[in-house]
Short mmCIF file of C-alpha atoms in Angstrom, two decimals:
data_model
loop_
_atom_site.label_atom_id
_atom_site.label_comp_id
_atom_site.label_asym_id
_atom_site.label_seq_id
_atom_site.Cartn_x
_atom_site.Cartn_y
_atom_site.Cartn_z
CA MET A 1 27.82 -56.19 96.73
CA ALA A 2 26.83 -52.55 97.18
CA LEU A 3 23.53 -51.22 95.93
CA VAL A 4 23.77 -47.89 94.13
CA ALA A 5 21.63 -45.16 95.70
CA GLY A 6 18.92 -43.84 93.44
CA ALA A 7 19.69 -46.34 90.69
CA VAL A 8 17.21 -47.98 88.39
CA ALA A 9 15.73 -51.07 90.06
CA VAL A 10 18.40 -53.72 89.52
CA PRO A 11 18.21 -56.33 92.29
CA THR A 12 21.40 -57.93 93.55
CA ALA A 13 19.93 -61.30 92.61
CA ALA A 14 16.98 -62.54 90.63
CA ALA A 15 13.74 -62.09 92.52
CA GLN A 16 12.83 -65.25 94.37
CA PRO A 17 9.47 -66.67 93.24
CA LEU A 18 6.67 -66.28 95.76
CA ALA A 19 3.73 -68.65 96.15
CA PRO A 20 0.63 -68.42 98.36
CA PRO A 21 0.92 -70.22 101.70
CA PRO A 22 -1.03 -73.50 101.71
CA GLN A 23 -4.72 -73.22 102.60
CA LEU A 24 -5.30 -76.71 104.00
CA ALA A 25 -8.34 -75.94 106.14
CA THR A 26 -11.40 -73.73 106.29
CA ASP A 27 -10.93 -69.97 106.18
CA GLU A 28 -14.24 -69.36 107.97
CA VAL A 29 -15.15 -69.89 111.62
CA PRO A 30 -17.63 -72.82 111.88
CA GLU A 31 -21.04 -72.25 113.44
CA GLY A 32 -21.18 -73.35 117.06
CA TRP A 33 -17.45 -72.75 117.53
CA PRO A 34 -16.36 -71.65 121.02
CA ALA A 35 -16.62 -67.88 121.36
CA ALA A 36 -13.37 -65.95 121.31
CA PRO A 37 -12.48 -63.45 124.06
CA ALA A 38 -13.95 -59.97 123.71
CA VAL A 39 -11.52 -57.50 122.13
CA SER A 40 -11.71 -53.83 121.22
CA ALA A 41 -10.14 -54.24 117.77
CA SER A 42 -12.47 -53.25 114.94
CA SER A 43 -11.12 -56.11 112.83
CA TYR A 44 -9.19 -59.17 113.87
CA LEU A 45 -8.19 -62.62 112.69
CA LEU A 46 -6.84 -65.63 114.57
CA VAL A 47 -5.30 -68.16 112.19
CA GLU A 48 -3.37 -71.42 112.39
CA GLY A 49 0.03 -70.83 110.83
CA SER A 50 0.61 -74.21 109.19
CA THR A 51 -2.80 -74.74 107.61
CA GLY A 52 -4.46 -71.33 107.35
CA GLN A 53 -7.43 -72.56 109.40
CA VAL A 54 -9.29 -69.55 110.78
CA LEU A 55 -10.00 -69.96 114.49
CA ALA A 56 -11.71 -66.65 115.27
CA ALA A 57 -12.46 -63.45 113.40
CA ARG A 58 -14.35 -60.17 113.33
CA ASP A 59 -14.83 -58.28 110.07
CA PRO A 60 -11.64 -59.90 108.70
CA ASP A 61 -12.15 -58.80 105.08
CA ARG A 62 -12.64 -55.08 105.64
CA ARG A 63 -9.70 -53.17 104.16
CA ARG A 64 -8.54 -50.27 106.27
CA PRO A 65 -5.34 -48.35 107.12
CA VAL A 66 -2.85 -50.72 108.76
CA ALA A 67 0.02 -48.37 109.66
CA SER A 68 3.44 -50.02 110.04
CA THR A 69 2.16 -53.59 109.81
CA VAL A 70 2.51 -53.07 106.03
CA LYS A 71 6.26 -53.37 106.65
CA ILE A 72 5.73 -57.14 106.75
CA LEU A 73 5.08 -56.94 103.01
CA SER A 74 7.90 -54.42 102.51
CA ALA A 75 10.36 -56.83 104.14
CA LEU A 76 9.10 -59.72 102.00
CA THR A 77 9.71 -57.64 98.88
CA VAL A 78 13.24 -56.77 99.99
CA LEU A 79 14.15 -60.33 100.97
CA ALA A 80 12.97 -61.61 97.59
CA ARG A 81 15.48 -59.36 95.82
CA ALA A 82 18.46 -58.60 98.06
CA ASP A 83 20.89 -60.36 100.35
CA PRO A 84 21.18 -59.25 104.00
CA GLY A 85 24.89 -58.56 103.51
CA ASP A 86 24.40 -56.12 100.62
CA GLU A 87 25.35 -52.53 101.45
CA VAL A 88 23.05 -49.53 101.04
CA THR A 89 24.06 -45.88 101.02
CA VAL A 90 21.38 -43.81 102.75
CA PRO A 91 19.88 -41.21 100.38
CA ALA A 92 18.73 -37.78 101.57
CA GLU A 93 15.09 -38.63 100.87
CA ALA A 94 15.22 -41.47 103.39
CA ALA A 95 17.06 -39.43 106.03
CA ALA A 96 14.33 -36.78 105.84
CA VAL A 97 11.45 -39.15 106.65
CA GLY A 98 9.53 -38.49 109.87
CA GLY A 99 7.53 -40.54 112.33
CA ALA A 100 9.21 -43.54 113.95
CA THR A 101 12.82 -43.54 112.74
CA VAL A 102 16.31 -44.79 113.60
CA ASP A 103 17.83 -41.38 112.77
CA LEU A 104 19.56 -42.30 109.53
CA ASP A 105 21.96 -39.71 108.13
CA THR A 106 22.52 -39.03 104.46
CA GLY A 107 25.53 -40.91 103.12
CA GLU A 108 25.66 -43.53 105.89
CA VAL A 109 26.29 -47.08 104.73
CA TRP A 110 24.14 -49.82 106.28
CA THR A 111 23.64 -53.40 105.22
CA VAL A 112 20.28 -54.64 104.04
CA GLY A 113 20.16 -56.84 107.15
CA GLN A 114 20.75 -53.89 109.47
CA LEU A 115 18.06 -51.86 107.73
CA LEU A 116 15.62 -54.77 108.00
CA ASP A 117 16.38 -54.94 111.73
CA ALA A 118 15.50 -51.25 111.91
CA VAL A 119 12.31 -51.75 109.87
CA LEU A 120 10.92 -54.82 111.64
CA VAL A 121 12.20 -54.42 115.21
CA ARG A 122 12.17 -50.63 115.61
CA SER A 123 9.63 -49.81 112.87
CA GLY A 124 12.02 -47.31 111.26
CA ASN A 125 10.24 -45.42 108.50
CA ASP A 126 13.54 -43.98 107.28
CA ALA A 127 15.02 -47.47 106.98
CA ALA A 128 11.96 -48.66 105.03
CA VAL A 129 12.31 -45.77 102.58
CA ALA A 130 16.06 -46.34 102.20
CA LEU A 131 15.46 -49.97 101.25
CA ALA A 132 12.57 -49.07 98.95
CA LEU A 133 14.64 -46.53 97.01
CA GLU A 134 17.50 -48.95 96.59
CA ILE A 135 15.45 -51.98 95.59
CA GLY A 136 12.77 -50.21 93.55
CA GLY A 137 14.69 -47.23 92.17
CA SER A 138 11.86 -45.02 93.45
CA LEU A 139 9.09 -45.28 96.02
CA GLU A 140 6.58 -45.82 93.23
CA GLY A 141 8.72 -48.56 91.72
CA PHE A 142 9.05 -50.35 95.03
CA VAL A 143 5.33 -50.10 95.75
CA ASP A 144 4.71 -51.71 92.36
CA LEU A 145 6.96 -54.59 93.44
CA MET A 146 5.08 -54.87 96.74
CA ARG A 147 1.78 -55.01 94.90
CA ALA A 148 3.07 -57.70 92.54
CA ASP A 149 4.46 -59.75 95.43
CA ALA A 150 1.18 -59.51 97.33
CA ALA A 151 -0.71 -60.70 94.25
CA ALA A 152 1.70 -63.64 93.86
CA LEU A 153 0.84 -64.60 97.44
CA GLY A 154 -2.89 -64.46 96.70
CA VAL A 155 -3.55 -60.97 98.09
CA GLU A 156 -4.96 -58.92 95.21
CA GLY A 157 -6.63 -55.56 94.80
CA ILE A 158 -5.09 -53.93 97.87
CA GLU A 159 -4.38 -50.20 98.02
CA LEU A 160 -0.66 -49.48 98.46
CA THR A 161 1.15 -46.15 98.30
CA SER A 162 4.12 -46.42 100.66
CA PRO A 163 6.54 -49.01 102.10
CA SER A 164 6.43 -47.57 105.62
CA GLY A 165 2.73 -47.31 106.45
CA LEU A 166 3.12 -43.68 107.45
CA ASP A 167 0.76 -42.93 104.57
CA ASP A 168 -2.75 -43.95 105.61
CA ALA A 169 -3.68 -44.60 101.98
CA ASN A 170 -2.32 -48.14 102.43
CA ARG A 171 -5.36 -50.35 102.99
CA LEU A 172 -5.33 -54.05 103.79
CA SER A 173 -7.60 -56.41 105.72
CA ALA A 174 -6.83 -58.59 108.70
CA ARG A 175 -7.11 -61.59 106.38
CA ASP A 176 -4.64 -60.00 103.94
CA LEU A 177 -2.13 -59.54 106.74
CA GLY A 178 -2.69 -63.09 107.91
CA VAL A 179 -1.75 -64.45 104.48
CA LEU A 180 1.29 -62.16 104.17
CA THR A 181 2.49 -63.03 107.66
CA ARG A 182 2.20 -66.78 107.08
CA ALA A 183 4.29 -66.36 103.93
CA ALA A 184 6.83 -64.13 105.68
CA LEU A 185 7.32 -66.47 108.63
CA ALA A 186 8.17 -69.25 106.17
CA ASP A 187 11.35 -67.27 105.40
CA THR A 188 13.85 -68.06 108.15
CA ARG A 189 15.56 -64.68 107.67
CA PHE A 190 12.33 -62.81 108.35
CA ARG A 191 11.47 -65.12 111.25
CA GLU A 192 14.84 -64.54 112.90
CA ILE A 193 14.50 -60.76 112.73
CA VAL A 194 10.94 -60.45 114.05
CA GLY A 195 11.73 -62.85 116.90
CA ARG A 196 14.37 -60.54 118.36
CA SER A 197 13.43 -58.75 121.57
CA ALA A 198 16.22 -56.22 120.97
CA VAL A 199 18.66 -55.32 118.21
CA ASP A 200 22.01 -53.53 117.90
CA LEU A 201 21.97 -50.78 115.28
CA PRO A 202 24.95 -48.81 113.91
CA GLY A 203 25.46 -45.53 115.74
CA VAL A 204 22.31 -46.13 117.77
CA GLY A 205 23.20 -49.01 120.06
CA ARG A 206 20.91 -51.64 121.49
CA GLN A 207 17.23 -50.95 120.95
CA PRO A 208 14.22 -52.96 122.23
CA SER A 209 11.55 -54.35 119.96
CA ARG A 210 8.28 -52.46 119.82
CA ASN A 211 6.51 -55.81 120.10
CA GLU A 212 6.07 -56.10 123.86
CA LEU A 213 4.87 -59.71 123.66
CA LEU A 214 8.43 -60.83 122.91
CA GLY A 215 9.92 -61.94 126.20
CA THR A 216 6.63 -61.53 128.09
CA TYR A 217 4.21 -63.93 126.38
CA PRO A 218 5.36 -67.58 126.50
CA GLY A 219 6.34 -68.79 123.06
CA ALA A 220 5.98 -65.42 121.29
CA THR A 221 7.73 -65.50 117.91
CA GLY A 222 6.91 -62.09 116.33
CA VAL A 223 5.85 -60.05 114.42
CA LYS A 224 4.94 -56.30 113.95
CA THR A 225 3.24 -53.32 115.56
CA GLY A 226 1.70 -50.27 113.94
CA PHE A 227 0.01 -46.98 114.79
CA THR A 228 -1.33 -43.90 113.08
CA GLU A 229 -4.33 -41.77 113.99
CA ALA A 230 -6.32 -43.19 111.08
CA ALA A 231 -5.28 -46.81 111.60
CA GLY A 232 -5.45 -46.86 115.38
CA TYR A 233 -3.32 -49.36 117.26
CA ALA A 234 -2.45 -52.40 115.17
CA LEU A 235 -0.59 -55.59 115.96
CA VAL A 236 0.31 -58.79 114.18
CA ALA A 237 1.46 -61.31 116.80
CA SER A 238 2.55 -64.93 116.60
CA ALA A 239 3.37 -67.61 119.14
CA GLU A 240 4.32 -71.29 119.24
CA ARG A 241 3.18 -73.91 121.70
CA GLY A 242 3.01 -77.69 121.51
CA GLY A 243 4.28 -77.78 117.95
CA ARG A 244 1.67 -75.28 116.72
CA GLU A 245 2.14 -71.68 115.62
CA VAL A 246 -0.81 -69.30 115.73
CA ILE A 247 -1.03 -65.79 114.30
CA ALA A 248 -3.27 -63.03 115.68
CA VAL A 249 -3.97 -59.90 113.62
CA LEU A 250 -5.64 -56.97 115.38
CA LEU A 251 -6.52 -53.72 113.61
CA ASP A 252 -7.76 -50.54 115.28
CA SER A 253 -7.43 -51.63 118.90
CA GLN A 254 -8.38 -49.16 121.62
CA SER A 255 -4.89 -48.46 122.97
CA ALA A 256 -1.23 -49.42 122.75
CA ASP A 257 -1.53 -51.65 125.80
CA SER A 258 -4.87 -53.22 124.89
CA ARG A 259 -3.58 -54.58 121.57
CA PHE A 260 -0.96 -56.65 123.41
CA ALA A 261 -3.41 -57.87 126.06
CA GLU A 262 -6.02 -58.72 123.42
CA ALA A 263 -3.51 -60.56 121.25
CA ALA A 264 -2.41 -62.59 124.27
CA ALA A 265 -6.04 -63.43 125.08
CA LEU A 266 -6.71 -64.58 121.52
CA LEU A 267 -3.56 -66.70 121.48
CA GLU A 268 -4.58 -68.30 124.79
CA HIS A 269 -7.96 -69.07 123.25
CA ALA A 270 -6.22 -70.83 120.38
CA PHE A 271 -3.93 -72.86 122.62
CA GLY A 272 -6.40 -73.53 125.44
CA THR A 273 -10.03 -73.64 124.30
CA LEU A 274 -9.05 -75.19 120.98
CA THR A 275 -6.78 -78.14 120.32
CA ALA A 276 -5.06 -79.70 117.31
CA LEU A 277 -5.34 -83.30 116.23
CA PRO A 278 -3.87 -84.95 113.14
CA VAL A 279 -6.53 -86.25 110.77
CA ARG A 280 -5.61 -88.92 108.23
CA ALA A 281 -7.36 -91.44 106.03
CA ARG A 282 -6.82 -95.02 107.15
CA THR A 283 -4.54 -97.06 104.93
CA SER A 284 -7.12 -99.42 103.45
CA LEU A 285 -10.84 -99.58 102.84
CA ARG A 286 -12.85 -102.71 102.03
CA VAL A 287 -15.27 -102.21 99.15
CA ALA A 288 -17.70 -105.03 98.26
CA GLY A 289 -15.17 -107.82 98.60
CA GLY A 290 -12.21 -105.82 97.34
CA GLU A 291 -9.80 -103.53 99.12
CA VAL A 292 -8.73 -100.01 98.21
CA VAL A 293 -5.48 -98.72 99.66
CA LEU A 294 -5.68 -95.04 100.60
CA GLN A 295 -2.74 -92.78 101.30
CA ALA A 296 -3.08 -89.28 102.74
CA ALA A 297 -0.68 -87.11 104.68
CA PRO A 298 -2.12 -86.07 108.06
CA VAL A 299 -3.51 -82.55 108.35
CA PRO A 300 -3.25 -80.93 111.81
CA LEU A 301 -6.79 -79.62 112.21
CA VAL A 302 -7.92 -77.53 115.15
CA VAL A 303 -11.18 -78.35 116.93
CA PRO A 304 -12.75 -77.42 120.26
CA ALA A 305 -10.88 -79.14 123.09
CA ASP A 306 -14.02 -81.07 124.10
CA ALA A 307 -15.00 -82.06 120.55
CA ALA A 308 -15.71 -85.61 119.50
CA VAL A 309 -13.41 -87.21 116.97
CA VAL A 310 -13.73 -85.79 113.46
CA HIS A 311 -13.78 -88.04 110.39
CA PRO A 312 -12.78 -87.57 106.77
CA VAL A 313 -15.55 -88.66 104.42
CA LEU A 314 -14.34 -90.09 101.10
CA ALA A 315 -16.65 -90.13 98.08
CA LEU A 316 -15.93 -93.01 95.67
CA PRO A 317 -17.70 -94.02 92.46
CA VAL A 318 -19.29 -97.45 92.12
CA GLU A 319 -16.20 -98.85 90.40
CA VAL A 320 -12.96 -99.07 92.37
CA PRO A 321 -10.82 -96.07 91.30
CA PRO A 322 -7.58 -96.81 89.43
CA ALA A 323 -4.30 -96.71 91.32
CA GLY A 324 -2.73 -93.28 91.44
CA GLU A 325 -6.01 -91.38 91.21
CA VAL A 326 -6.36 -88.51 93.68
CA ARG A 327 -9.68 -87.96 95.48
CA GLU A 328 -10.71 -85.18 97.82
CA ALA A 329 -11.99 -86.26 101.24
CA PRO A 330 -13.81 -83.53 103.20
CA VAL A 331 -13.19 -83.58 106.96
CA LEU A 332 -16.32 -82.80 108.95
CA TRP A 333 -16.90 -81.37 112.42
CA ASP A 334 -20.53 -81.11 113.50
CA ASP A 335 -21.54 -81.62 109.84
CA GLN A 336 -19.39 -78.65 108.78
CA GLU A 337 -16.39 -79.01 106.53
CA LEU A 338 -13.09 -78.13 108.21
CA ALA A 339 -10.70 -79.29 105.49
CA ARG A 340 -10.17 -81.61 102.56
CA LEU A 341 -7.65 -84.42 102.50
CA SER A 342 -5.98 -85.22 99.19
CA VAL A 343 -6.24 -89.00 99.18
CA VAL A 344 -4.17 -91.01 96.72
CA VAL A 345 -5.67 -94.35 95.67
CA GLY A 346 -3.12 -97.15 95.76
CA GLU A 347 -3.24 -100.65 94.33
CA ALA A 348 -6.63 -102.28 94.81
CA THR A 349 -7.89 -105.83 94.75
CA ARG A 350 -11.10 -106.37 92.79
CA PRO A 351 -14.21 -108.07 94.16
CA ASP A 352 -14.45 -111.76 93.26
CA VAL A 353 -18.02 -111.76 91.97
CA ASP A 354 -17.65 -115.03 90.05
CA GLY A 355 -16.56 -117.31 92.87
CA GLY A 356 -18.73 -115.70 95.50
CA ALA A 357 -16.69 -117.58 98.09
CA ALA A 358 -16.42 -114.64 100.48
CA LEU A 359 -19.75 -112.89 100.14
CA GLY A 360 -21.81 -114.92 97.73
CA ARG A 361 -23.16 -113.57 94.46
CA ALA A 362 -26.46 -112.47 95.99
CA VAL A 363 -24.74 -110.41 98.66
CA VAL A 364 -22.45 -108.82 96.09
CA ASP A 365 -25.44 -108.00 93.90
CA ARG A 366 -27.25 -106.36 96.81
CA VAL A 367 -24.17 -104.35 97.74
CA TYR A 368 -23.71 -103.09 94.20
CA ALA A 369 -27.43 -102.35 93.88
CA ALA A 370 -27.24 -100.19 97.00
CA MET A 371 -24.14 -98.49 95.67
CA ARG A 372 -25.81 -97.79 92.33
CA ALA A 373 -28.83 -96.34 94.09
CA ALA A 374 -26.59 -94.10 96.14
CA THR A 375 -24.86 -92.80 93.03
CA THR A 376 -27.97 -91.21 91.60
CA THR A 377 -26.49 -88.00 93.00
CA GLY A 378 -23.03 -88.77 91.69
CA SER A 379 -21.14 -90.61 94.43
CA TRP A 380 -21.42 -92.53 97.66
CA SER A 381 -19.61 -91.74 100.88
CA LEU A 382 -17.51 -93.77 103.25
CA THR A 383 -16.35 -92.55 106.63
CA THR A 384 -12.74 -93.49 107.27
CA ALA A 385 -10.98 -93.68 110.60
CA SER A 386 -9.21 -90.62 111.88
#
């Protein structure tokens, strides 16, 4: 289906609903955590892709110009509303755009997929504008869609004025870009594009990715570079190793080369100095002569490689909770909360306080007395096996 140039914003399909990526672990770096490598970036964030656990950061919430890394959000907005096979006729406004381009000519017909290749692999500003005009009907209309999509993903209050990043009025934080990138990489179409080390473009031929980590850093999977004088050198990079994917966001690095070296150093820190281990609640817990069955999906938490085992701590009331009730179990490392397990209470056997055959009535009474004393602050805690 062709998209009509300059038309009112009528997407080729209903916009796909967007939801924030899951935040299953802490979004702050714990005290006493191993120090990350020194980098020149004014702001950076190192985050675990599957859980959102923040592994290292500097000034991650400061919003600043981000140059072409904003195209991650632009691509998300396009993919939510158009199919890669849809055709787009290049308008004159897009062909006239400067900066990094793929030399689009007015009247050319490209597919949405080809334009996304140009946007994400070659950072084509003209391709970003062509898509924005077609999807949004105007640049302002498309930016409104970008802003709405960002809010749906949990990124609110950002300053957006253009889909390309050529305008330095776009302002996002490293944390904002981390959230958007986690959401984008969940879309296999986006993931496939940003993982390409080179791309064939109509009338242009084969062009290399501007992300130099692809093909040079083991396991690199994406995602986007950026540069303007105001933004400095920016990079969002991702890599997989050992079943984990880690994302590094660097804003305002010292040079084009340093951003790649610094991203590689941060990724090595994540894969080397830190390690992942699955944390789960054990399947049953004995409570004063009864037994509570606990069910919780494992959460892959990251801890220092030399850390002792971490434990989820489950707070239960004096009475055995009813089956099906969900409780939150904080997972602690060095007395600091790393995550919370959602623990589902299964069928439970009740204490036999009448027969006293197992514990004896006096023992049961003492246990419950201790439990009642502990609940003066609301609950008592049990440490379950990891």
